[in-house]
Amino acid sequence: MCAVLVTTGTLSGVPAGAAPVMWVPPVSPPVQDSCPATGPALRYVVLFEPGTAASTATDEVTAACGSVTAYYREIAVGVVTSPAPVLLERLGRDRIYSAAAEAGPVDAETGVAAPDTSASRDVDTADRSAEQWDMAMTGAARANAVEPGSRDVTVGVLDSGIDPAHPDLVHALDRSRSAGCLNGAPDRSPQAWMPTASTHGTHVAGTIAAADDGRGITGVAPGVRLASVKVVDDEGFIYPENAVCGFMWAARQGIDITNNSYFVDPWLLTCADQPGQQVAHEAVRRAVAHATGSAVLSVAATGNAGLNLADPVTDRRSPDNVARPAARAVDDECDVLPAELPGVTTVSAVGAKGVRAGYSSYGADVVDVAGPGGDRSQPTGASSSGCVLSTIPGGYGYACGTSMASPHAAGVAALLASRHPGSGPAELAELLASQADPLACPAAGGSTPDAGCDGDAADSFYGQGLVDAMAAVTR
C-alpha cells in the first residue's frame, strides 16, 4: 500500500560550505555500442566511497552505462538512470538499488489508499477551531496566545506537496525553499512541489502552521514558515532517492525541522542486511545523518501497521509496489525508514481519549513521544469520526493516522525552536521529550489497543508522553 501514513479510507483525495551540498551534472548518454538497452530506463540509488568527487562518480557511472541525475557529494550517494541492466553488474549489486525495478502490477486496494468521499471538503472559511480536539489536547490553542512561533523558524514538510493558494497556508509557505524531489534531484519550479494527486501534504501542513486568523483552523505553530518538499509521487510512493533528495534539500536550505509522515518504499521494514535493501537503508541513513549534522531536526511517524517495532517478526506488506506481497520474516536489522534511524524523533498516535490508536506502531526505545493522530474507535463531541481536522486543497478534511500525529510533534518542536533560537536538533528533541505529558501504560494491560504496553518512565506506546505545546512556550 502507499507509504504515506494515513489509515486507509480516511483522507479525501489520497490516490499520501565550501562545496555545495548537492552537485547535479549535465546528463550525458552512456556509450551506446557497449551499453545494450533491453528495457525502459530505470532510476537507481548508488553508494560511493565517502569522499568520492563528483567527477569521479560521473565517470564511473558513465562507463557502467548510466547517466547521473544527481550526486550528493557530502554523503557520497548518487541518483542514476539507465536502460541497461549491465549497470548493476558493472557497479556491483552491493551498492546499487532500484525500487522501480522490483515493481509489478499493483491492485487498487494495495497500491494507493482509497479516498473517503465522506470526508469534508468544505470551502467555507468559517471558524472551525471548535472541532480541533487535537489542539485542545496538546494545549496548542492556549500556547498560541503566548508564542505563535517565529518567522525565523521553518518546517520542511516532506510529503505530497502543499497547496500554495489555501487561505490558511498562504501566509506560511516559503516558495523559495520549496522543491520537488520526485526524480531524486531537487526541482524548484512550483509545479514540482505543488500537490497533484494527494491532499496528504496539505493536511499535514495545516496541523503545523495553519493561520490563527479566526477562520478555518489553526495550527500548532501558526507563526512559523513552511517549505513544501515533495517526495511522494502520484501513486503514493516515496522511493529512497526521493527521501535522500528531501533530507539533503532541507540541509542545504537551512530548514530547522522536517516532518516525515511516511515510510520509505517499497519496504515497510527495510533490512540493513538484505541485498538491495541494504543500499536503500544506507543511502537514507547517510542523508538523515547529514541533515542532523546540518542542524535539522527530523520528526517522523512510527507508521500505521500496528507493529511492535522493538521486536518485529513478520512483514506482510512488502514490497508494496506489487499486487500481492508475500509474508517475510524480519528482525532487528529491519527498520521503518526514516522513523527508526538515529537522531530521528519518532512519534506514535493517540486518539481523542488519549489512548494509543489501534493502528499505531509502537516499541520500547523506539517511540520518543506521542501526538494526536485520531482513531475512529475514539470519537468525540468535536469530531464524530474521531479523526483530525486540517487543511486540504479547496477546503478542510478529517483524517486519522500517525501521519497526523507527527506534525503535532513537529509543530511543538517549531515552538521550541522559536523560544530557544540557536538550539540544535539534539537540544530540541530533548526539550520536546522532557516537556511531554506522561501517559502511563494501563495497570493490567487494558483493552486491545493498550494490550502489550510496557515500560515505566518511557513506555513502548507513548515514549516520554504526549507533546505539550503550552509547556513548550512557558517553561
CSV table of C-alpha atoms in Angstrom, one decimal:
chain,number,residue,atom,x,y,z
A,1,MET,CA,0.0,0.0,0.0
A,2,CYS,CA,1.1,3.6,-0.3
A,3,ALA,CA,3.6,4.7,2.3
A,4,VAL,CA,2.0,8.0,3.4
A,5,LEU,CA,0.8,7.2,6.9
A,6,VAL,CA,-3.0,7.8,6.8
A,7,THR,CA,-5.3,4.9,7.7
A,8,THR,CA,-7.0,3.6,4.6
A,9,GLY,CA,-10.1,5.5,3.6
A,10,THR,CA,-9.8,8.5,5.8
A,11,LEU,CA,-8.3,11.3,3.8
A,12,SER,CA,-10.1,12.7,0.8
A,13,GLY,CA,-8.1,12.8,-2.4
A,14,VAL,CA,-5.3,10.3,-1.5
A,15,PRO,CA,-4.7,8.1,-4.5
A,16,ALA,CA,-0.3,10.3,0.5
A,17,GLY,CA,30.1,25.4,2.7
A,18,ALA,CA,32.9,25.4,0.5
A,19,ALA,CA,31.3,22.9,-1.7
A,20,PRO,CA,27.6,22.7,-2.4
A,21,VAL,CA,25.6,20.0,-0.6
A,22,MET,CA,24.5,18.7,-4.0
A,23,TRP,CA,26.0,18.7,-7.4
A,24,VAL,CA,23.9,17.9,-10.4
A,25,PRO,CA,26.0,17.2,-13.5
A,26,PRO,CA,24.8,17.6,-17.1
A,27,VAL,CA,23.1,14.4,-18.2
A,28,SER,CA,25.2,12.7,-20.8
A,29,PRO,CA,24.3,9.5,-22.5
A,30,PRO,CA,26.4,6.4,-22.0
A,31,VAL,CA,28.5,4.9,-24.8
A,32,GLN,CA,25.8,3.1,-26.8
A,33,ASP,CA,27.9,0.5,-28.5
A,34,SER,CA,28.8,-1.2,-25.2
A,35,CYS,CA,25.5,-0.5,-23.4
A,36,PRO,CA,22.7,-2.6,-24.8
A,37,ALA,CA,19.3,-1.2,-23.7
A,38,THR,CA,16.9,-4.1,-23.0
A,39,GLY,CA,14.1,-2.3,-21.3
A,40,PRO,CA,12.9,1.1,-20.0
A,41,ALA,CA,15.2,3.5,-18.3
A,42,LEU,CA,15.1,2.8,-14.5
A,43,ARG,CA,16.2,5.1,-11.7
A,44,TYR,CA,18.8,3.8,-9.2
A,45,VAL,CA,20.3,4.9,-5.9
A,46,VAL,CA,24.1,4.3,-5.8
A,47,LEU,CA,26.5,4.3,-2.9
A,48,PHE,CA,30.1,5.5,-3.4
A,49,GLU,CA,33.0,5.6,-1.0
A,50,PRO,CA,33.0,8.6,1.3
A,51,GLY,CA,34.9,11.5,-0.3
A,52,THR,CA,34.3,10.4,-3.9
A,53,ALA,CA,34.5,13.5,-6.1
A,54,ALA,CA,31.6,14.3,-8.4
A,55,SER,CA,33.7,14.0,-11.5
A,56,THR,CA,34.9,10.5,-10.4
A,57,ALA,CA,31.4,9.3,-9.7
A,58,THR,CA,30.2,10.6,-13.0
A,59,ASP,CA,33.0,8.9,-14.9
A,60,GLU,CA,32.3,5.6,-13.2
A,61,VAL,CA,28.6,5.7,-13.8
A,62,THR,CA,29.0,6.7,-17.5
A,63,ALA,CA,31.5,3.8,-18.0
A,64,ALA,CA,28.9,1.5,-16.5
A,65,CYS,CA,26.2,2.6,-18.9
A,66,GLY,CA,24.4,5.0,-16.7
A,67,SER,CA,23.6,8.7,-16.5
A,68,VAL,CA,23.9,10.7,-13.3
A,69,THR,CA,20.8,12.7,-12.3
A,70,ALA,CA,22.2,13.9,-9.0
A,71,TYR,CA,25.3,13.3,-6.9
A,72,TYR,CA,25.3,14.3,-3.2
A,73,ARG,CA,29.0,14.6,-2.5
A,74,GLU,CA,28.6,15.1,1.2
A,75,ILE,CA,27.2,11.7,1.6
A,76,ALA,CA,28.6,10.0,-1.5
A,77,VAL,CA,25.2,9.0,-2.8
A,78,GLY,CA,24.2,9.2,-6.4
A,79,VAL,CA,20.9,9.0,-8.3
A,80,VAL,CA,21.4,7.3,-11.7
A,81,THR,CA,19.3,6.3,-14.6
A,82,SER,CA,19.9,3.6,-17.2
A,83,PRO,CA,18.0,1.3,-19.6
A,84,ALA,CA,20.9,-1.2,-19.5
A,85,PRO,CA,20.8,-4.0,-16.9
A,86,VAL,CA,24.6,-4.3,-17.3
A,87,LEU,CA,24.8,-1.3,-15.0
A,88,LEU,CA,24.1,-3.5,-12.0
A,89,GLU,CA,27.0,-5.8,-12.7
A,90,ARG,CA,29.4,-3.1,-13.6
A,91,LEU,CA,28.8,-1.0,-10.5
A,92,GLY,CA,28.2,-4.0,-8.2
A,93,ARG,CA,24.9,-5.2,-6.8
A,94,ASP,CA,26.0,-4.5,-3.3
A,95,ARG,CA,26.0,-0.7,-3.9
A,96,ILE,CA,23.1,-0.1,-6.3
A,97,TYR,CA,19.3,-0.4,-6.0
A,98,SER,CA,16.2,0.4,-7.9
A,99,ALA,CA,12.9,0.2,-6.2
A,100,ALA,CA,11.1,0.6,-9.5
A,101,ALA,CA,12.9,-2.4,-10.9
A,102,GLU,CA,11.0,-4.7,-8.5
A,103,ALA,CA,7.6,-3.1,-9.2
A,104,GLY,CA,4.8,-5.2,-10.7
A,105,PRO,CA,1.1,-4.7,-11.3
A,106,VAL,CA,-0.5,-3.2,-8.3
A,107,ASP,CA,-4.0,-3.8,-7.2
A,108,ALA,CA,-6.0,-0.6,-6.5
A,109,GLU,CA,-6.6,-1.8,-2.9
A,110,THR,CA,-2.9,-2.2,-2.1
A,111,GLY,CA,-1.2,0.4,-4.3
A,112,VAL,CA,-3.0,3.6,-3.3
A,113,ALA,CA,-5.1,4.5,-0.3
A,114,ALA,CA,-8.7,4.9,-1.5
A,115,PRO,CA,-10.4,8.2,-1.0
A,116,ASP,CA,-13.2,8.5,1.6
A,117,THR,CA,-16.0,10.5,-0.1
A,118,SER,CA,-17.5,11.2,3.3
A,119,ALA,CA,-14.5,13.4,4.3
A,120,SER,CA,-15.4,17.1,4.5
A,121,ARG,CA,-14.2,19.3,1.6
A,122,ASP,CA,-16.0,22.5,2.7
A,123,VAL,CA,-14.7,25.6,1.1
A,124,ASP,CA,-16.4,27.8,3.7
A,125,THR,CA,-13.8,29.6,5.9
A,126,ALA,CA,-15.9,29.8,9.0
A,127,ASP,CA,-14.1,29.3,12.2
A,128,ARG,CA,-13.8,25.6,12.8
A,129,SER,CA,-11.4,25.6,15.7
A,130,ALA,CA,-14.1,24.1,18.0
A,131,GLU,CA,-13.7,20.9,16.0
A,132,GLN,CA,-9.9,20.7,16.8
A,133,TRP,CA,-9.9,18.4,19.8
A,134,ASP,CA,-6.3,17.7,18.9
A,135,MET,CA,-5.2,21.3,19.6
A,136,ALA,CA,-7.0,21.3,22.9
A,137,MET,CA,-5.4,18.1,23.8
A,138,THR,CA,-1.9,19.4,23.2
A,139,GLY,CA,-2.5,22.9,24.7
A,140,ALA,CA,-1.8,24.5,21.3
A,141,ALA,CA,-4.8,26.7,21.4
A,142,ARG,CA,-3.6,28.4,24.6
A,143,ALA,CA,0.0,28.3,23.6
A,144,ASN,CA,-0.6,30.4,20.5
A,145,ALA,CA,-1.6,33.4,22.7
A,146,VAL,CA,1.8,33.2,24.3
A,147,GLU,CA,4.0,32.3,21.4
A,148,PRO,CA,2.7,31.6,17.9
A,149,GLY,CA,6.1,30.7,16.5
A,150,SER,CA,8.8,32.7,14.8
A,151,ARG,CA,9.1,33.6,11.2
A,152,ASP,CA,12.7,32.7,11.5
A,153,VAL,CA,11.8,29.0,12.0
A,154,THR,CA,11.0,26.9,9.0
A,155,VAL,CA,9.5,23.4,9.0
A,156,GLY,CA,10.0,21.3,5.9
A,157,VAL,CA,7.0,19.2,5.0
A,158,LEU,CA,8.5,16.2,3.2
A,159,ASP,CA,5.3,14.9,1.7
A,160,SER,CA,3.0,15.2,-1.4
A,161,GLY,CA,3.1,18.9,-1.7
A,162,ILE,CA,1.3,21.9,-0.1
A,163,ASP,CA,-1.5,23.9,-1.7
A,164,PRO,CA,0.0,27.4,-2.1
A,165,ALA,CA,-3.4,29.0,-2.5
A,166,HIS,CA,-5.0,27.7,0.6
A,167,PRO,CA,-6.1,30.7,2.7
A,168,ASP,CA,-4.9,29.1,5.9
A,169,LEU,CA,-1.4,28.3,4.5
A,170,VAL,CA,-0.6,31.1,2.1
A,171,HIS,CA,1.0,33.2,4.9
A,172,ALA,CA,3.3,30.4,5.9
A,173,LEU,CA,4.5,28.9,2.7
A,174,ASP,CA,8.1,29.8,1.7
A,175,ARG,CA,8.2,29.2,-2.0
A,176,SER,CA,11.9,30.0,-2.2
A,177,ARG,CA,12.8,27.0,-0.1
A,178,SER,CA,10.3,24.6,-1.6
A,179,ALA,CA,11.2,21.9,-4.1
A,180,GLY,CA,10.1,18.7,-5.8
A,181,CYS,CA,12.3,15.6,-5.4
A,182,LEU,CA,10.4,13.0,-7.5
A,183,ASN,CA,13.4,12.1,-9.7
A,184,GLY,CA,15.9,12.3,-6.9
A,185,ALA,CA,17.1,15.8,-7.7
A,186,PRO,CA,15.5,19.0,-6.4
A,187,ASP,CA,13.3,21.0,-8.8
A,188,ARG,CA,12.4,24.5,-7.6
A,189,SER,CA,9.6,25.1,-10.1
A,190,PRO,CA,6.2,25.5,-8.4
A,191,GLN,CA,4.7,22.7,-10.5
A,192,ALA,CA,7.3,20.3,-9.0
A,193,TRP,CA,6.4,20.9,-5.3
A,194,MET,CA,2.6,21.6,-5.6
A,195,PRO,CA,0.2,18.8,-4.8
A,196,THR,CA,-1.2,16.9,-7.8
A,197,ALA,CA,-2.9,13.7,-6.8
A,198,SER,CA,-2.9,13.8,-3.0
A,199,THR,CA,-4.2,16.0,-0.2
A,200,HIS,CA,-1.9,14.4,2.3
A,201,GLY,CA,0.8,17.1,2.4
A,202,THR,CA,-1.6,19.9,2.7
A,203,HIS,CA,-3.3,18.2,5.6
A,204,VAL,CA,0.0,17.8,7.4
A,205,ALA,CA,1.0,21.4,6.7
A,206,GLY,CA,-2.2,22.8,8.3
A,207,THR,CA,-1.6,20.9,11.5
A,208,ILE,CA,1.8,22.5,11.8
A,209,ALA,CA,1.1,26.1,10.8
A,210,ALA,CA,-2.4,27.0,9.7
A,211,ALA,CA,-3.1,30.6,10.3
A,212,ASP,CA,-4.6,31.9,13.6
A,213,ASP,CA,-7.0,34.3,11.9
A,214,GLY,CA,-10.4,33.3,13.2
A,215,ARG,CA,-11.2,31.4,10.0
A,216,GLY,CA,-10.9,27.7,9.3
A,217,ILE,CA,-8.5,26.0,11.6
A,218,THR,CA,-5.3,27.0,13.5
A,219,GLY,CA,-2.1,25.1,13.5
A,220,VAL,CA,0.2,24.3,16.4
A,221,ALA,CA,2.7,27.0,15.4
A,222,PRO,CA,0.9,29.5,13.1
A,223,GLY,CA,3.7,31.9,13.1
A,224,VAL,CA,6.4,29.7,11.6
A,225,ARG,CA,7.3,29.2,7.9
A,226,LEU,CA,6.7,26.1,5.8
A,227,ALA,CA,8.6,24.6,3.0
A,228,SER,CA,6.9,22.2,0.6
A,229,VAL,CA,9.4,19.4,-0.2
A,230,LYS,CA,7.6,16.9,-2.4
A,231,VAL,CA,8.8,13.4,-2.0
A,232,VAL,CA,5.5,11.5,-2.6
A,233,ASP,CA,4.7,10.6,-6.2
A,234,ASP,CA,1.2,10.5,-7.7
A,235,GLU,CA,0.9,6.8,-6.9
A,236,GLY,CA,1.7,7.4,-3.2
A,237,PHE,CA,5.2,6.0,-3.2
A,238,ILE,CA,8.3,7.5,-1.6
A,239,TYR,CA,11.3,5.7,-3.1
A,240,PRO,CA,14.8,6.0,-1.4
A,241,GLU,CA,16.1,8.6,-3.9
A,242,ASN,CA,13.1,10.9,-3.2
A,243,ALA,CA,13.8,10.7,0.6
A,244,VAL,CA,17.5,11.3,0.1
A,245,CYS,CA,16.8,14.3,-2.0
A,246,GLY,CA,14.4,15.7,0.6
A,247,PHE,CA,16.7,15.4,3.5
A,248,MET,CA,19.6,16.9,1.5
A,249,TRP,CA,17.5,19.8,0.3
A,250,ALA,CA,16.4,20.5,3.9
A,251,ALA,CA,20.1,20.6,5.0
A,252,ARG,CA,21.1,22.8,2.1
A,253,GLN,CA,18.3,25.3,2.7
A,254,GLY,CA,18.8,25.7,6.4
A,255,ILE,CA,15.4,24.2,7.3
A,256,ASP,CA,15.1,23.8,11.0
A,257,ILE,CA,12.7,20.8,11.3
A,258,THR,CA,11.3,18.3,8.9
A,259,ASN,CA,8.1,16.4,9.2
A,260,ASN,CA,8.1,12.9,7.7
A,261,SER,CA,4.7,11.3,7.7
A,262,TYR,CA,5.6,8.3,5.6
A,263,PHE,CA,7.9,5.3,5.3
A,264,VAL,CA,10.4,4.8,2.5
A,265,ASP,CA,9.0,2.4,-0.1
A,266,PRO,CA,8.8,-0.3,-1.2
A,267,TRP,CA,9.6,-1.9,2.1
A,268,LEU,CA,7.6,-1.3,5.3
A,269,LEU,CA,10.7,-2.5,7.1
A,270,THR,CA,13.9,-2.0,5.2
A,271,CYS,CA,16.6,-4.5,6.2
A,272,ALA,CA,20.2,-3.4,6.5
A,273,ASP,CA,21.4,-6.9,5.9
A,274,GLN,CA,19.4,-7.9,2.9
A,275,PRO,CA,20.5,-7.5,-0.8
A,276,GLY,CA,19.2,-4.3,-2.4
A,277,GLN,CA,17.5,-3.2,0.8
A,278,GLN,CA,20.9,-2.5,2.5
A,279,VAL,CA,21.7,0.1,-0.2
A,280,ALA,CA,18.4,1.9,0.4
A,281,HIS,CA,18.9,1.7,4.1
A,282,GLU,CA,22.4,3.1,4.0
A,283,ALA,CA,21.5,5.9,1.5
A,284,VAL,CA,18.7,7.2,3.6
A,285,ARG,CA,20.7,6.8,6.8
A,286,ARG,CA,23.5,8.9,5.3
A,287,ALA,CA,21.0,11.6,4.3
A,288,VAL,CA,19.3,11.8,7.7
A,289,ALA,CA,22.7,11.9,9.4
A,290,HIS,CA,23.8,14.7,7.2
A,291,ALA,CA,20.6,16.6,7.9
A,292,THR,CA,21.1,16.1,11.6
A,293,GLY,CA,24.7,17.3,11.3
A,294,SER,CA,23.4,20.4,9.4
A,295,ALA,CA,21.1,21.4,12.4
A,296,VAL,CA,17.9,19.8,11.0
A,297,LEU,CA,15.6,18.0,13.5
A,298,SER,CA,13.8,15.2,11.7
A,299,VAL,CA,10.4,14.2,13.1
A,300,ALA,CA,8.8,11.0,11.8
A,301,ALA,CA,5.7,8.8,12.2
A,302,THR,CA,6.0,5.3,13.5
A,303,GLY,CA,3.5,4.0,10.9
A,304,ASN,CA,0.1,2.5,10.8
A,305,ALA,CA,0.9,-1.2,10.8
A,306,GLY,CA,0.2,-1.6,14.5
A,307,LEU,CA,3.6,-3.4,14.9
A,308,ASN,CA,5.8,-3.7,17.9
A,309,LEU,CA,8.9,-2.2,16.2
A,310,ALA,CA,11.1,-3.2,19.1
A,311,ASP,CA,10.5,-6.8,18.2
A,312,PRO,CA,9.4,-7.2,14.6
A,313,VAL,CA,8.7,-10.7,13.4
A,314,THR,CA,6.8,-10.7,10.2
A,315,ASP,CA,6.2,-8.2,7.4
A,316,ARG,CA,3.2,-9.0,5.3
A,317,ARG,CA,3.1,-5.7,3.4
A,318,SER,CA,6.3,-5.6,1.5
A,319,PRO,CA,7.3,-4.8,-1.2
A,320,ASP,CA,4.2,-2.6,-1.5
A,321,ASN,CA,4.7,-1.9,-5.2
A,322,VAL,CA,3.5,-5.4,-6.2
A,323,ALA,CA,-0.1,-6.7,-6.2
A,324,ARG,CA,0.3,-9.5,-3.5
A,325,PRO,CA,3.4,-9.2,-1.4
A,326,ALA,CA,4.4,-12.4,0.4
A,327,ALA,CA,4.9,-12.6,4.2
A,328,ARG,CA,8.6,-12.5,5.1
A,329,ALA,CA,10.5,-12.8,8.4
A,330,VAL,CA,12.1,-9.7,9.7
A,331,ASP,CA,14.4,-8.9,12.7
A,332,ASP,CA,16.2,-6.1,14.4
A,333,GLU,CA,18.2,-5.3,11.3
A,334,CYS,CA,15.0,-4.2,9.7
A,335,ASP,CA,13.8,-0.6,10.3
A,336,VAL,CA,10.9,1.7,9.3
A,337,LEU,CA,12.7,4.4,7.5
A,338,PRO,CA,13.2,7.2,8.5
A,339,ALA,CA,11.4,6.7,11.8
A,340,GLU,CA,13.9,4.2,13.3
A,341,LEU,CA,17.1,5.9,12.2
A,342,PRO,CA,19.5,7.5,14.8
A,343,GLY,CA,18.7,11.2,15.5
A,344,VAL,CA,15.1,11.0,14.4
A,345,THR,CA,12.3,11.9,16.8
A,346,THR,CA,9.7,9.2,16.4
A,347,VAL,CA,6.0,9.8,17.1
A,348,SER,CA,3.2,7.3,17.8
A,349,ALA,CA,-0.5,8.2,17.6
A,350,VAL,CA,-3.3,8.5,20.2
A,351,GLY,CA,-7.0,9.0,19.7
A,352,ALA,CA,-9.2,11.7,21.3
A,353,LYS,CA,-9.4,9.7,24.5
A,354,GLY,CA,-5.7,9.7,25.0
A,355,VAL,CA,-5.3,6.0,24.2
A,356,ARG,CA,-3.0,4.6,21.6
A,357,ALA,CA,-4.7,4.4,18.3
A,358,GLY,CA,-5.2,0.8,17.3
A,359,TYR,CA,-3.3,1.2,14.1
A,360,SER,CA,-0.3,2.9,15.5
A,361,SER,CA,3.0,1.1,15.6
A,362,TYR,CA,5.0,1.3,18.8
A,363,GLY,CA,8.0,-0.1,20.6
A,364,ALA,CA,10.2,0.4,23.7
A,365,ASP,CA,13.2,2.5,22.9
A,366,VAL,CA,11.6,3.3,19.5
A,367,VAL,CA,8.9,5.8,20.3
A,368,ASP,CA,10.1,9.2,21.6
A,369,VAL,CA,6.7,11.0,22.0
A,370,ALA,CA,3.1,10.7,21.1
A,371,GLY,CA,0.8,13.0,19.2
A,372,PRO,CA,-2.9,13.2,18.4
A,373,GLY,CA,-3.5,11.1,15.3
A,374,GLY,CA,-7.1,10.3,15.7
A,375,ASP,CA,-8.9,6.9,15.9
A,376,ARG,CA,-12.4,6.1,14.6
A,377,SER,CA,-12.9,4.0,17.7
A,378,GLN,CA,-12.4,7.1,19.9
A,379,PRO,CA,-15.0,9.6,18.6
A,380,THR,CA,-15.6,12.9,20.5
A,381,GLY,CA,-18.2,15.6,20.5
A,382,ALA,CA,-15.8,17.8,18.5
A,383,SER,CA,-15.3,15.0,15.9
A,384,SER,CA,-17.8,12.2,15.5
A,385,SER,CA,-15.3,10.5,13.2
A,386,GLY,CA,-12.6,10.6,15.8
A,387,CYS,CA,-10.2,11.9,13.2
A,388,VAL,CA,-8.1,15.1,12.9
A,389,LEU,CA,-9.4,18.2,11.0
A,390,SER,CA,-7.0,20.1,8.9
A,391,THR,CA,-6.5,21.8,5.6
A,392,ILE,CA,-6.8,20.1,2.2
A,393,PRO,CA,-6.8,21.7,-1.2
A,394,GLY,CA,-10.0,23.6,-1.6
A,395,GLY,CA,-11.1,23.4,2.0
A,396,TYR,CA,-10.8,21.2,5.1
A,397,GLY,CA,-11.0,17.5,5.8
A,398,TYR,CA,-10.7,14.8,8.5
A,399,ALA,CA,-8.0,12.2,8.5
A,400,CYS,CA,-6.7,9.6,11.0
A,401,GLY,CA,-3.1,8.2,11.1
A,402,THR,CA,0.3,8.5,12.5
A,403,SER,CA,0.7,11.0,9.6
A,404,MET,CA,-1.5,13.3,11.7
A,405,ALA,CA,0.3,12.7,14.9
A,406,SER,CA,3.8,13.5,13.7
A,407,PRO,CA,3.1,17.1,12.6
A,408,HIS,CA,1.8,17.9,16.1
A,409,ALA,CA,5.2,17.0,17.4
A,410,ALA,CA,6.9,18.9,14.6
A,411,GLY,CA,4.8,21.9,15.4
A,412,VAL,CA,5.7,21.8,19.1
A,413,ALA,CA,9.3,21.4,18.1
A,414,ALA,CA,8.9,24.6,16.0
A,415,LEU,CA,7.6,26.4,19.0
A,416,LEU,CA,10.6,25.2,21.0
A,417,ALA,CA,12.9,26.4,18.2
A,418,SER,CA,11.2,29.8,18.4
A,419,ARG,CA,11.6,30.1,22.1
A,420,HIS,CA,15.2,28.7,22.1
A,421,PRO,CA,16.9,30.2,19.0
A,422,GLY,CA,20.2,28.6,18.2
A,423,SER,CA,19.2,25.2,19.7
A,424,GLY,CA,20.4,22.2,17.7
A,425,PRO,CA,18.4,19.1,16.9
A,426,ALA,CA,19.5,17.2,19.9
A,427,GLU,CA,18.6,20.0,22.3
A,428,LEU,CA,15.1,20.4,20.6
A,429,ALA,CA,14.5,16.7,20.8
A,430,GLU,CA,15.4,16.6,24.4
A,431,LEU,CA,13.2,19.6,25.2
A,432,LEU,CA,10.3,18.0,23.3
A,433,ALA,CA,10.6,14.7,25.2
A,434,SER,CA,11.3,16.2,28.7
A,435,GLN,CA,8.3,18.5,28.5
A,436,ALA,CA,5.8,15.9,27.2
A,437,ASP,CA,2.9,14.8,29.4
A,438,PRO,CA,3.5,11.3,30.6
A,439,LEU,CA,0.9,8.7,29.5
A,440,ALA,CA,1.1,5.6,31.7
A,441,CYS,CA,0.5,2.0,30.5
A,442,PRO,CA,-2.8,0.6,31.7
A,443,ALA,CA,-2.4,-1.1,35.1
A,444,ALA,CA,-3.5,-4.5,33.9
A,445,GLY,CA,-2.8,-4.4,30.2
A,446,GLY,CA,-6.1,-2.7,29.3
A,447,SER,CA,-8.2,-3.1,26.2
A,448,THR,CA,-6.9,-4.3,22.9
A,449,PRO,CA,-5.3,-1.1,21.8
A,450,ASP,CA,-3.3,-1.0,25.1
A,451,ALA,CA,-2.5,-4.7,25.4
A,452,GLY,CA,1.2,-5.2,25.5
A,453,CYS,CA,2.3,-1.8,26.7
A,454,ASP,CA,5.4,-2.0,28.8
A,455,GLY,CA,7.9,0.4,30.4
A,456,ASP,CA,8.0,2.9,33.2
A,457,ALA,CA,9.1,6.5,32.6
A,458,ALA,CA,9.3,5.9,28.8
A,459,ASP,CA,6.9,3.3,27.7
A,460,SER,CA,6.6,1.4,24.5
A,461,PHE,CA,3.4,3.1,23.4
A,462,TYR,CA,3.9,6.7,24.2
A,463,GLY,CA,7.6,7.2,24.8
A,464,GLN,CA,8.0,10.2,27.1
A,465,GLY,CA,4.4,11.1,26.6
A,466,LEU,CA,2.0,13.4,24.7
A,467,VAL,CA,3.6,16.5,23.2
A,468,ASP,CA,2.7,19.7,25.1
A,469,ALA,CA,2.6,23.0,23.2
A,470,MET,CA,1.8,25.0,26.3
A,471,ALA,CA,4.8,23.7,28.2
A,472,ALA,CA,7.0,24.5,25.1
A,473,VAL,CA,6.2,28.2,25.3
A,474,THR,CA,6.1,28.7,29.1
A,475,ARG,CA,8.9,26.6,30.6
